[in-house]
CSV table of C-alpha atoms in Angstrom, one decimal:
chain,number,residue,atom,x,y,z
A,665,MET,CA,9.9,31.7,33.6
A,666,ALA,CA,8.9,34.5,30.0
A,667,THR,CA,5.2,35.3,32.4
A,668,LEU,CA,7.4,36.4,34.7
A,669,VAL,CA,9.2,38.8,33.0
A,670,SER,CA,6.5,40.0,30.9
A,671,LEU,CA,3.9,40.6,33.1
A,672,ALA,CA,7.1,41.7,36.1
A,673,GLY,CA,7.0,44.3,32.6
A,674,GLY,CA,4.0,44.8,32.6
A,675,ALA,CA,3.0,45.6,36.5
A,676,ALA,CA,6.8,48.4,35.3
A,677,LEU,CA,4.6,49.9,32.6
A,678,TRP,CA,1.7,50.6,34.3
A,679,GLU,CA,3.7,52.4,37.7
A,680,LEU,CA,5.3,54.5,34.7
A,681,ALA,CA,2.7,55.2,32.4
A,682,GLY,CA,-0.1,55.8,35.7
A,683,ARG,CA,2.8,59.1,37.6
A,684,THR,CA,3.7,60.4,34.3
A,685,ALA,CA,-1.0,61.2,33.3
A,686,ASP,CA,-0.3,62.0,37.2
A,687,THR,CA,-4.7,62.1,36.2
A,688,SER,CA,-7.2,60.2,39.3
A,689,SER,CA,-8.2,58.3,35.7
A,690,LEU,CA,-5.2,56.6,35.6
A,691,PRO,CA,-3.7,55.5,38.6
A,692,PRO,CA,-0.5,53.5,38.8
A,693,LEU,CA,-0.2,50.8,39.9
A,694,SER,CA,1.0,50.8,43.5
A,695,GLN,CA,-2.0,53.5,44.8
A,696,VAL,CA,-4.3,50.2,42.5
A,697,LEU,CA,-2.7,48.1,45.3
A,698,GLY,CA,-3.3,49.9,48.0
A,699,ARG,CA,-6.9,50.4,47.4
A,700,LEU,CA,-7.1,46.4,46.8
A,701,ALA,CA,-4.8,46.5,50.1
A,702,GLU,CA,-7.4,48.5,52.2
A,703,MET,CA,-10.6,47.2,50.0
A,704,THR,CA,-9.8,43.1,51.9
A,705,ARG,CA,-9.8,45.3,55.6
A,706,GLU,CA,-13.4,46.7,55.2
A,707,GLY,CA,-15.0,43.1,54.6
A,708,THR,CA,-16.6,43.6,51.5
A,709,LEU,CA,-14.4,42.2,48.8
A,710,VAL,CA,-13.6,38.6,50.4
A,711,GLY,CA,-18.0,38.1,50.2
A,712,SER,CA,-17.5,39.1,47.1
A,713,VAL,CA,-15.2,37.3,45.8
A,714,GLY,CA,-16.9,34.2,47.0
A,715,ASP,CA,-20.9,35.1,45.5
A,716,SER,CA,-19.1,35.3,42.0
A,717,LEU,CA,-16.7,32.6,41.7
A,718,VAL,CA,-20.1,30.3,42.9
A,719,ASN,CA,-21.8,32.6,39.8
A,720,LEU,CA,-18.9,31.5,37.5
A,721,ALA,CA,-18.9,28.0,38.8
A,722,LEU,CA,-22.7,27.1,38.2
A,723,GLY,CA,-22.6,29.2,34.9
A,724,LEU,CA,-19.8,27.0,34.1
A,725,ALA,CA,-20.9,23.6,35.0
A,726,ILE,CA,-23.2,24.1,33.4
A,727,SER,CA,-22.1,25.4,29.9
A,728,LEU,CA,-19.9,22.5,29.9
A,729,VAL,CA,-22.0,19.9,30.4
A,730,ALA,CA,-24.7,21.5,27.9
A,731,GLY,CA,-21.7,22.3,25.5
A,732,LEU,CA,-19.9,18.8,25.2
A,733,ALA,CA,-23.4,17.4,24.8
A,734,VAL,CA,-24.9,19.5,22.2
A,735,GLY,CA,-22.0,19.6,20.6
A,736,THR,CA,-21.0,16.0,20.4
A,737,ALA,CA,-24.5,15.6,19.0
A,738,MET,CA,-24.4,18.0,16.5
A,739,GLY,CA,-20.4,17.0,15.7
A,740,ARG,CA,-21.4,13.2,15.1
A,741,GLY,CA,-25.1,13.5,13.5
A,742,ARG,CA,-25.8,15.6,10.5
A,743,ARG,CA,-29.1,16.6,11.2
A,744,THR,CA,-29.0,17.4,14.5
A,745,GLU,CA,-26.1,20.1,13.2
A,746,ALA,CA,-28.9,21.5,10.0
A,747,ALA,CA,-31.6,21.1,12.8
A,748,LEU,CA,-29.5,23.3,15.6
A,749,GLY,CA,-26.6,25.1,14.0
A,750,VAL,CA,-28.6,28.0,13.2
A,751,TYR,CA,-29.5,28.8,16.7
A,752,VAL,CA,-26.1,27.8,18.6
A,753,HIS,CA,-24.3,30.1,15.2
A,754,ALA,CA,-27.0,33.3,15.7
A,755,LEU,CA,-26.8,32.6,19.9
A,756,LEU,CA,-22.9,33.0,19.2
A,757,THR,CA,-22.8,36.1,17.1
A,758,ALA,CA,-25.6,38.2,19.3
A,759,PRO,CA,-24.8,39.9,21.8
A,760,SER,CA,-25.1,38.3,24.4
A,761,LEU,CA,-25.5,41.3,26.9
A,762,VAL,CA,-29.0,41.4,25.5
A,763,PHE,CA,-31.2,38.4,27.0
A,764,ALA,CA,-30.2,39.8,30.7
A,765,PRO,CA,-33.7,41.4,30.3
A,766,VAL,CA,-35.5,38.3,29.6
A,767,PHE,CA,-34.0,37.1,32.4
A,768,PHE,CA,-34.5,39.0,35.1
A,769,SER,CA,-38.0,39.0,33.3
A,770,LEU,CA,-38.6,34.8,33.6
A,771,LEU,CA,-36.2,34.4,36.6
A,772,GLY,CA,-35.9,37.6,38.7
A,773,ALA,CA,-32.8,39.4,39.9
A,774,GLY,CA,-31.0,36.3,41.6
A,775,ARG,CA,-28.8,33.8,41.4
A,776,ALA,CA,-30.7,32.1,38.5
A,777,SER,CA,-30.3,35.1,36.6
A,778,ILE,CA,-26.7,35.8,36.7
A,779,VAL,CA,-25.6,32.3,36.0
A,780,ALA,CA,-28.0,32.1,32.9
A,781,VAL,CA,-26.0,35.3,31.8
A,782,VAL,CA,-22.8,33.2,32.3
A,783,VAL,CA,-24.2,30.2,30.5
A,784,MET,CA,-25.4,32.7,27.7
A,785,TYR,CA,-21.8,34.4,27.3
A,786,ALA,CA,-19.7,30.6,27.6
A,787,VAL,CA,-21.2,28.0,26.8
A,788,PHE,CA,-22.1,28.5,22.4
A,789,VAL,CA,-18.2,28.7,22.0
A,790,VAL,CA,-18.1,25.5,24.0
A,791,ILE,CA,-20.9,23.5,21.6
A,792,VAL,CA,-19.2,25.3,18.3
A,793,ASN,CA,-15.7,24.6,19.4
A,794,THR,CA,-16.9,21.1,20.8
A,795,ALA,CA,-18.8,20.3,17.2
A,796,SER,CA,-16.1,21.2,15.4
A,797,ALA,CA,-13.0,19.1,17.3
A,798,VAL,CA,-15.7,15.7,16.4
A,799,ARG,CA,-16.5,16.3,13.5
A,800,THR,CA,-12.8,16.4,12.4
A,801,VAL,CA,-11.2,13.8,14.2
A,802,PRO,CA,-9.8,11.3,11.6
A,803,PRO,CA,-12.4,9.0,9.8
A,804,HIS,CA,-10.1,5.7,9.5
A,805,LEU,CA,-10.0,5.6,13.6
A,806,VAL,CA,-13.7,5.8,13.7
A,807,GLU,CA,-12.7,2.8,10.7
A,808,MET,CA,-10.7,1.1,12.1
A,809,ALA,CA,-13.2,1.2,16.2
A,810,ARG,CA,-16.3,-0.6,13.5
A,811,SER,CA,-14.4,-2.9,12.4
A,812,TYR,CA,-13.9,-4.4,16.0
A,813,GLY,CA,-17.2,-4.2,16.3
A,814,ALA,CA,-17.6,-0.6,18.4
A,815,SER,CA,-21.4,0.5,19.7
A,816,GLU,CA,-22.0,4.1,19.4
A,817,ARG,CA,-21.4,4.8,22.4
A,818,GLN,CA,-17.6,3.1,21.9
A,819,VAL,CA,-16.9,5.3,19.5
A,820,LEU,CA,-17.7,7.6,21.0
A,821,VAL,CA,-16.2,7.1,24.3
A,822,ARG,CA,-13.3,5.6,22.7
A,823,VAL,CA,-12.5,7.4,19.7
A,824,VAL,CA,-14.2,10.8,19.2
A,825,LEU,CA,-14.1,11.8,22.7
A,826,PRO,CA,-10.1,11.3,23.0
A,827,ALA,CA,-9.1,12.2,19.5
A,828,ALA,CA,-11.7,15.7,19.8
A,829,ALA,CA,-10.0,16.0,23.6
A,830,PRO,CA,-7.5,18.9,22.6
A,831,LEU,CA,-9.8,21.4,20.0
A,832,ILE,CA,-12.1,20.5,22.7
A,833,MET,CA,-10.2,21.6,25.2
A,834,ALA,CA,-9.7,24.5,23.0
A,835,GLY,CA,-13.1,26.3,23.5
A,836,VAL,CA,-13.5,25.8,27.3
A,837,ARG,CA,-10.5,27.4,27.4
A,838,LEU,CA,-12.2,30.5,25.6
A,839,GLY,CA,-16.1,29.8,26.8
A,840,VAL,CA,-13.0,29.8,30.5
A,841,GLY,CA,-12.5,33.5,29.6
A,842,ARG,CA,-17.2,34.7,28.3
A,843,ALA,CA,-17.5,33.0,31.2
A,844,VAL,CA,-15.8,35.6,33.7
A,845,THR,CA,-16.7,38.2,31.1
A,846,GLY,CA,-20.9,37.6,31.2
A,847,MET,CA,-20.2,36.8,35.3
A,848,VAL,CA,-20.1,40.9,36.1
A,849,ASN,CA,-21.4,41.9,33.5
A,850,GLY,CA,-24.3,39.7,35.0
A,851,GLU,CA,-23.4,40.7,38.3
A,852,MET,CA,-23.3,44.8,36.8
A,853,PHE,CA,-26.8,45.2,35.2
A,854,ILE,CA,-28.8,42.3,36.9
A,855,ALA,CA,-28.3,42.4,41.2
A,856,VAL,CA,-26.0,44.0,42.4
A,857,VAL,CA,-24.3,41.2,43.3
A,858,GLY,CA,-20.3,40.6,43.8
A,859,LEU,CA,-17.4,41.7,42.2
A,860,GLY,CA,-20.1,43.8,39.7
A,861,ARG,CA,-22.1,45.6,42.4
A,862,LEU,CA,-17.7,46.4,44.1
A,863,VAL,CA,-17.3,47.6,39.9
A,864,THR,CA,-20.5,50.0,40.3
A,865,GLU,CA,-20.5,51.7,43.4
A,866,ALA,CA,-16.2,52.5,42.9
A,867,GLY,CA,-17.4,53.6,39.4
A,868,GLY,CA,-20.4,56.1,40.9
A,869,ARG,CA,-17.7,57.4,43.2
A,870,PHE,CA,-15.5,57.9,41.0
A,871,ASP,CA,-13.5,55.9,42.8
A,872,SER,CA,-10.5,54.3,39.4
A,873,ALA,CA,-8.3,52.9,41.1
A,874,GLY,CA,-10.8,50.7,43.0
A,875,VAL,CA,-12.5,50.1,39.9
A,876,LEU,CA,-9.1,48.6,38.5
A,877,ALA,CA,-8.9,47.3,41.6
A,878,VAL,CA,-11.6,45.0,40.8
A,879,LEU,CA,-10.1,44.2,37.9
A,880,LEU,CA,-6.9,43.4,39.4
A,881,ILE,CA,-9.5,40.7,41.4
A,882,VAL,CA,-11.5,39.3,37.9
A,883,ILE,CA,-8.0,39.2,35.9
A,884,ALA,CA,-6.6,36.5,38.7
A,885,VAL,CA,-10.5,34.5,39.2
A,886,ALA,CA,-9.9,34.2,35.1
A,887,LEU,CA,-5.8,33.3,35.6
A,888,GLY,CA,-7.2,30.9,38.0
A,889,ALA,CA,-9.6,29.1,35.9
A,890,LEU,CA,-8.3,29.4,33.1
A,891,ALA,CA,-4.9,27.5,35.1
A,892,LEU,CA,-7.2,25.4,36.4
A,893,VAL,CA,-8.6,24.2,32.6
A,894,GLN,CA,-4.9,24.3,31.8
A,895,ALA,CA,-3.9,21.6,33.7
A,896,VAL,CA,-6.7,19.5,32.8
A,897,ASP,CA,-5.5,20.4,29.7
A,898,ARG,CA,-2.2,19.1,29.8
A,899,VAL,CA,-3.4,15.9,30.7
A,900,VAL,CA,-6.1,15.7,27.6
A,901,THR,CA,-4.3,16.4,25.4
A,902,ARG,CA,-0.6,14.6,26.2
A,903,TRP,CA,-0.1,13.4,23.7
A,904,THR,CA,-0.7,16.0,20.4
A,905,PRO,CA,2.9,16.3,19.4
A,906,THR,CA,3.7,20.3,19.6
A,907,THR,CA,5.9,22.9,16.5
A,908,TRP,CA,6.8,25.2,18.8
A,909,LYS,CA,9.7,26.4,16.7
A,910,ASP,CA,12.1,26.6,20.0
A,911,ALA,CA,11.2,23.6,21.2
A,912,ARG,CA,14.2,21.1,21.3
B,597,MET,CA,-14.5,-20.1,3.6
B,598,ILE,CA,-15.5,-16.4,2.5
B,599,THR,CA,-17.4,-16.9,-0.6
B,600,VAL,CA,-18.3,-13.3,-2.8
B,601,HIS,CA,-21.0,-13.7,-5.2
B,602,GLY,CA,-21.8,-11.4,-7.9
B,603,LEU,CA,-20.8,-8.0,-5.2
B,604,CYS,CA,-21.7,-5.0,-6.8
B,605,LYS,CA,-21.1,-1.9,-5.2
B,606,SER,CA,-21.3,2.3,-7.0
B,607,PHE,CA,-20.6,5.0,-5.1
B,608,THR,CA,-21.6,9.3,-6.0
B,609,ALA,CA,-18.7,10.5,-5.7
B,610,ARG,CA,-17.7,14.2,-4.9
B,611,ASP,CA,-18.6,15.6,-8.1
B,612,GLY,CA,-21.7,13.4,-8.1
B,613,GLU,CA,-20.8,12.5,-10.8
B,614,THR,CA,-21.7,7.7,-10.5
B,615,VAL,CA,-18.9,5.3,-10.1
B,616,GLU,CA,-19.1,1.5,-10.3
B,617,ALA,CA,-16.4,-0.2,-8.0
B,618,LEU,CA,-17.3,-3.2,-8.1
B,619,ARG,CA,-19.2,-4.9,-10.9
B,620,ASP,CA,-20.2,-8.6,-10.1
B,621,VAL,CA,-17.0,-10.0,-8.1
B,622,ASP,CA,-16.6,-13.0,-7.6
B,623,LEU,CA,-14.2,-14.8,-5.1
B,624,GLU,CA,-13.8,-18.0,-3.3
B,625,VAL,CA,-11.1,-17.7,-0.6
B,626,ALA,CA,-10.5,-21.3,0.9
B,627,GLU,CA,-9.8,-22.0,5.3
B,628,ASN,CA,-5.7,-20.8,5.9
B,629,GLU,CA,-5.2,-19.9,2.0
B,630,PHE,CA,-3.8,-16.2,2.2
B,631,LEU,CA,-4.9,-14.4,-0.8
B,632,THR,CA,-3.0,-11.8,-2.6
B,633,VAL,CA,-5.4,-9.0,-4.1
B,634,LEU,CA,-3.3,-6.8,-6.8
B,635,GLY,CA,-4.6,-4.1,-9.2
B,636,PRO,CA,-4.3,-0.8,-10.4
B,637,SER,CA,-4.9,2.3,-7.9
B,638,GLY,CA,-9.0,3.0,-7.9
B,639,CYS,CA,-9.8,-0.7,-8.8
B,640,GLY,CA,-11.9,-1.0,-5.9
B,641,LYS,CA,-9.5,-3.3,-4.6
B,642,THR,CA,-10.2,-1.4,-0.7
B,643,THR,CA,-13.9,-1.3,-1.3
B,644,LEU,CA,-13.9,-4.7,-1.8
B,645,LEU,CA,-12.2,-5.6,1.9
B,646,ARG,CA,-14.7,-3.0,3.2
B,647,ALA,CA,-16.9,-4.4,2.1
B,648,LEU,CA,-15.8,-8.5,2.8
B,649,ALA,CA,-15.4,-6.1,6.8
B,650,GLY,CA,-17.8,-5.6,7.2
B,651,LEU,CA,-17.5,-1.6,6.9
B,652,VAL,CA,-19.8,-0.1,3.8
B,653,PRO,CA,-22.7,-2.0,2.6
B,654,TRP,CA,-23.6,-2.4,-1.5
B,655,ASP,CA,-25.7,-2.8,-3.7
B,656,ASP,CA,-25.8,-6.3,-4.8
B,657,GLY,CA,-25.1,-9.7,-4.5
B,658,ASP,CA,-23.2,-11.0,-0.7
B,659,ILE,CA,-20.7,-12.1,0.4
B,660,LEU,CA,-20.6,-15.3,3.0
B,661,VAL,CA,-17.6,-16.3,5.5
B,662,ASP,CA,-18.5,-19.9,6.6
B,663,GLY,CA,-21.7,-20.2,4.9
B,664,GLU,CA,-23.6,-16.5,7.1
B,665,PRO,CA,-23.7,-13.8,5.5
B,666,VAL,CA,-21.8,-10.7,6.0
B,667,ARG,CA,-23.9,-8.6,8.0
B,668,GLY,CA,-21.8,-6.0,9.5
B,669,PRO,CA,-17.9,-6.2,11.5
B,670,GLY,CA,-17.2,-9.5,13.2
B,671,PRO,CA,-15.4,-11.2,15.7
B,672,GLU,CA,-13.7,-14.1,13.4
B,673,ARG,CA,-12.5,-11.2,10.4
B,674,SER,CA,-9.8,-9.2,12.0
B,675,MET,CA,-8.6,-5.5,9.9
B,676,VAL,CA,-5.2,-4.0,9.9
B,677,PHE,CA,-5.1,-0.6,7.7
B,678,GLN,CA,-2.6,1.1,5.1
B,679,ASN,CA,-1.6,4.3,7.9
B,680,PHE,CA,-1.6,1.7,10.7
B,681,ALA,CA,-4.6,3.6,12.6
B,682,LEU,CA,-3.8,3.5,16.5
B,683,LEU,CA,-5.3,5.7,18.8
B,684,PRO,CA,-2.0,8.5,19.1
B,685,TRP,CA,-3.4,8.9,22.6
B,686,ALA,CA,-3.3,5.6,23.6
B,687,THR,CA,-0.6,3.7,24.3
B,688,VAL,CA,0.7,0.6,22.6
B,689,LEU,CA,-0.2,-2.2,24.7
B,690,GLU,CA,-3.4,-0.2,25.2
B,691,ASN,CA,-3.8,-0.3,21.3
B,692,VAL,CA,-3.3,-3.8,21.2
B,693,ALA,CA,-5.8,-4.7,23.6
B,694,PHE,CA,-8.4,-2.4,22.5
B,695,GLY,CA,-10.0,-4.6,20.3
B,696,LEU,CA,-10.5,-6.9,23.4
B,697,ARG,CA,-11.4,-3.8,25.2
B,698,LEU,CA,-14.7,-3.5,23.2
B,699,ARG,CA,-15.5,-7.0,24.3
B,700,GLY,CA,-15.4,-6.8,27.7
B,701,VAL,CA,-12.1,-9.2,28.5
B,702,ALA,CA,-11.2,-8.6,31.9
B,703,ARG,CA,-8.4,-5.9,32.2
B,704,ALA,CA,-5.8,-8.8,33.6
B,705,GLU,CA,-6.5,-10.7,30.8
B,706,ARG,CA,-6.1,-7.2,28.2
B,707,ALA,CA,-3.4,-7.4,29.3
B,708,GLU,CA,-1.6,-10.7,29.3
B,709,ARG,CA,-2.6,-11.5,25.5
B,710,ALA,CA,-1.1,-8.0,24.1
B,711,ARG,CA,1.7,-8.4,26.1
B,712,SER,CA,2.2,-12.2,24.5
B,713,LEU,CA,0.9,-10.0,20.6
B,714,LEU,CA,4.1,-7.6,21.2
B,715,ALA,CA,6.4,-9.9,22.0
B,716,THR,CA,5.9,-11.9,19.1
B,717,VAL,CA,6.4,-9.5,16.6
B,718,GLY,CA,9.1,-7.7,18.1
B,719,LEU,CA,8.0,-4.7,20.6
B,720,ALA,CA,9.0,-6.2,23.8
B,721,GLY,CA,9.0,-3.2,26.7
B,722,CYS,CA,7.6,-0.1,23.8
B,723,GLU,CA,4.5,-1.7,25.6
B,724,ALA,CA,4.3,1.9,27.2
B,725,LYS,CA,5.0,4.1,24.6
B,726,LEU,CA,2.8,6.1,22.7
B,727,PRO,CA,2.8,5.1,18.9
B,728,GLY,CA,3.9,8.6,17.6
B,729,GLU,CA,7.0,7.4,19.5
B,730,LEU,CA,7.0,4.1,16.9
B,731,SER,CA,8.8,4.2,13.2
B,732,GLY,CA,6.5,3.3,10.8
B,733,GLY,CA,7.3,-0.7,10.4
B,734,MET,CA,7.3,-1.0,14.0
B,735,GLN,CA,3.5,1.1,13.8
B,736,GLN,CA,2.7,-1.7,11.4
B,737,ARG,CA,3.2,-4.5,14.0
B,738,VAL,CA,1.5,-3.1,17.4
B,739,GLY,CA,-1.2,-3.2,13.9
B,740,ILE,CA,-1.2,-6.3,13.3
B,741,ALA,CA,-0.8,-7.4,16.9
B,742,ARG,CA,-3.7,-5.5,17.4
B,743,ALA,CA,-6.2,-8.0,14.4
B,744,LEU,CA,-4.4,-10.4,16.0
B,745,ALA,CA,-5.9,-10.1,19.9
B,746,VAL,CA,-9.0,-10.4,18.8
B,747,ARG,CA,-8.1,-14.2,17.2
B,748,PRO,CA,-9.7,-13.6,14.7
B,749,ARG,CA,-9.5,-16.4,12.0
B,750,VAL,CA,-9.8,-14.2,8.4
B,751,LEU,CA,-6.8,-11.1,8.8
B,752,LEU,CA,-7.9,-8.6,6.0
B,753,MET,CA,-5.0,-6.6,5.6
B,754,ASP,CA,-5.5,-3.0,3.4
B,755,GLU,CA,-2.6,-3.1,1.5
B,756,PRO,CA,-0.1,-3.0,5.4
B,757,PHE,CA,3.8,-2.4,4.4
B,758,GLY,CA,2.9,0.7,1.5
B,759,ALA,CA,3.7,3.0,4.0
B,760,VAL,CA,6.7,1.7,4.9
B,761,ASP,CA,10.6,1.6,3.0
B,762,GLU,CA,11.5,-1.1,0.9
B,763,GLN,CA,14.0,-2.1,3.8
B,764,THR,CA,11.1,-2.7,6.6
B,765,ARG,CA,8.6,-4.1,4.2
B,766,ARG,CA,10.8,-6.5,3.6
B,767,LEU,CA,11.1,-8.2,6.6
B,768,LEU,CA,7.3,-7.5,7.9
B,769,GLN,CA,6.5,-9.9,4.3
B,770,GLU,CA,8.4,-12.0,6.3
B,771,GLU,CA,7.6,-12.3,10.2
B,772,LEU,CA,3.3,-12.4,8.5
B,773,LEU,CA,4.6,-15.1,7.2
B,774,ALA,CA,6.0,-16.2,10.0
B,775,LEU,CA,3.0,-15.7,11.6
B,776,TRP,CA,0.6,-17.2,8.9
B,777,GLU,CA,2.4,-20.6,8.9
B,778,GLU,CA,2.3,-20.3,12.4
B,779,HIS,CA,-1.2,-19.6,13.3
B,780,ARG,CA,-3.1,-20.9,9.5
B,781,LEU,CA,-5.6,-18.0,9.7
B,782,THR,CA,-7.2,-16.9,6.2
B,783,VAL,CA,-5.6,-14.1,4.9
B,784,VAL,CA,-6.7,-11.9,1.9
B,785,PHE,CA,-4.0,-9.1,1.2
B,786,ILE,CA,-5.0,-6.3,-0.5
B,787,THR,CA,-1.7,-4.5,-2.6
B,788,HIS,CA,-0.5,-2.6,-5.3
B,789,SER,CA,2.7,-4.8,-6.3
B,790,MET,CA,3.1,-7.0,-8.0
B,791,GLU,CA,6.3,-8.4,-6.1
B,792,GLU,CA,5.1,-8.4,-2.8
B,793,ALA,CA,1.7,-9.8,-4.5
B,794,VAL,CA,3.4,-13.3,-5.3
B,795,LEU,CA,6.1,-13.5,-2.7
B,796,LEU,CA,3.0,-13.8,-0.5
B,797,GLY,CA,0.2,-14.9,-1.2
B,798,ASP,CA,-1.4,-19.3,-2.9
B,799,ARG,CA,-2.9,-17.1,-5.3
B,800,VAL,CA,-3.1,-13.4,-7.2
B,801,ALA,CA,-6.2,-12.9,-7.6
B,802,LEU,CA,-5.7,-9.7,-10.4
B,803,MET,CA,-8.7,-6.8,-10.5
B,804,SER,CA,-9.3,-5.0,-13.2
B,805,ALA,CA,-10.4,-1.2,-12.8
B,806,ARG,CA,-14.2,1.0,-13.6
B,807,PRO,CA,-16.0,-0.9,-12.5
B,808,GLY,CA,-13.8,-2.9,-10.5
B,809,ARG,CA,-13.4,-7.0,-11.6
B,810,ILE,CA,-12.1,-10.1,-11.1
B,811,ALA,CA,-9.8,-10.3,-14.5
B,812,GLU,CA,-8.1,-13.5,-13.4
B,813,ILE,CA,-7.3,-15.4,-10.4
B,814,VAL,CA,-4.2,-16.7,-11.3
B,815,PRO,CA,-2.7,-19.9,-9.0
B,816,VAL,CA,1.1,-19.0,-7.4
B,817,GLY,CA,2.8,-22.7,-7.0
B,818,LEU,CA,5.9,-21.0,-4.8
B,819,GLU,CA,6.6,-23.4,-2.3
B,820,ARG,CA,5.7,-23.1,1.6
B,821,PRO,CA,7.3,-23.0,3.7
B,822,ARG,CA,8.8,-19.2,2.4
B,823,SER,CA,9.2,-17.1,4.7
B,824,ARG,CA,13.2,-18.2,6.0
B,825,ASP,CA,14.2,-16.6,2.2
B,826,ILE,CA,11.6,-14.1,0.9
B,827,SER,CA,14.9,-13.3,-1.5
B,828,GLY,CA,15.8,-16.1,-2.0
B,829,LEU,CA,12.2,-16.6,-3.6
B,830,ALA,CA,12.0,-13.6,-5.3
B,831,ARG,CA,15.5,-14.7,-8.4
B,832,SER,CA,13.6,-18.2,-8.9
B,833,GLY,CA,12.9,-18.5,-12.5
B,834,GLU,CA,9.2,-19.3,-11.5
B,835,TYR,CA,8.9,-15.7,-9.6
B,836,ALA,CA,9.4,-14.0,-12.5
B,837,GLU,CA,7.5,-15.8,-14.9
B,838,ILE,CA,4.4,-15.2,-12.9
B,839,THR,CA,5.0,-11.8,-12.2
B,840,THR,CA,6.1,-11.6,-16.1
B,841,TYR,CA,3.1,-13.0,-16.8
B,842,LEU,CA,1.3,-10.8,-14.1
B,843,TRP,CA,2.7,-6.9,-15.3
B,844,GLU,CA,1.7,-7.6,-18.7
B,845,ARG,CA,-2.1,-7.9,-17.9
B,846,LEU,CA,-1.7,-5.0,-15.8
B,847,ARG,CA,-0.1,-3.3,-19.0
B,848,GLU,CA,-2.9,-4.9,-21.1
B,849,MET,CA,-5.5,-2.8,-18.7
B,850,HIS,CA,-3.7,0.2,-18.5
B,851,ALA,CA,-3.9,-0.2,-22.4
B,852,GLU,CA,-6.9,-0.4,-22.5
B,853,HIS,CA,-8.6,2.8,-20.2
B,854,ARG,CA,-6.1,4.3,-21.8
B,855,ARG,CA,-7.8,3.4,-25.2
B,856,ASP,CA,-11.3,4.2,-23.3
B,857,GLY,CA,-10.0,7.7,-22.4
B,858,VAL,CA,-9.9,6.7,-18.8
B,859,ALA,CA,-7.5,8.3,-16.9
B,860,SER,CA,-4.6,5.6,-15.6
């Protein structure tokens, strides 16, 4: 409910700002939506969204699998942490787009390069969060499991991962947001396909309404992906107590 | 059945100082005996228990259970923790069945054994609850049920009732005694409460601190079974005599420590 009110407020504000400013660089929401409908009719939009979603899905899947594996290894092993931590933190803070030319020359101007950019954007934040989530699992739970004869694999599957799940999911959420950014940037700077192409083209025509229309789609994609993550999150973290101040 | 011989363990504290947690600890625990270990905080009694559980390595000495050297956790020993150590995301039933699941017991049998143990500790109907929905006393009943579910012959208890209120503690003590009288288990029970050590134990192993040593083993002659009327026992003359003696010894230890300039 609060979300809907907030969205309606934002939309109204945008419309108002667009009409008052009266410049072509900030078209009101109604005009952007009109442009969106037009693009859908032209048929370019649906195919582009499909292209982009495939890039996003592939990049995210790789990021999640690699991020969970590397993060867990770093969180469980001090030596792994020491060996990989410096690279992970360096790459986490490095502007991910600088790797675009590298992928371009290695993998060509195709899907592989874009997926690689998505991974560069998303994977490190998943690694870092997973590692600290795994590292901060209550030691007494691990000790309890060991006292019942749990193997390292059982400790991991039955105790560490479930206990770390809430923090891991927080990292996944950040990763999804960054993956969407990576997707658009990859599509704009490497192979001009998908939503990135639409943005580039609209920008080239000084079609502000078009740019904003694509932006709306990108946001919708991001929110859709996040909603998926949140659905998983709710199941995984049902047991965690909350401290909402208005929880009654 | 449990023999500890010449057990020594030191570890390096966070500030780099070496702490001698246990020095030359010798201890014999008989089959089906209820041994309580009493000592001031920091005397190494938890370290001793964790060594018995096979959770920590030690520097020198041996621990034998039925003549077999302890090299790690074993199926004949199970542990009850001071902070319960329940899995907060798992239901009460899953928590009780945890050890069975690790050992590959089939789902139906796990559930059946867990259910019947929950009934034994008075938690029938709580199977589907999460630990966070239970009081501290109920959580520790789950912890005890989990420990019993794997049918151990030795129960290692690390100040199990230290985190619950006084009335609950008395109830839990009675319940534990009843369980022990029925199941015939060897129990090693760590506590810092003189009262608890005497009311529960066949013998009290009194530990001194830094280095942790068994200072004396005090036999408790109170009659068994005790589960019916713990409070009555606590008013008996023999009980008063033993606790008075234990307190004198503990007070001496504290005084010694102060003389040695060790904070206590």
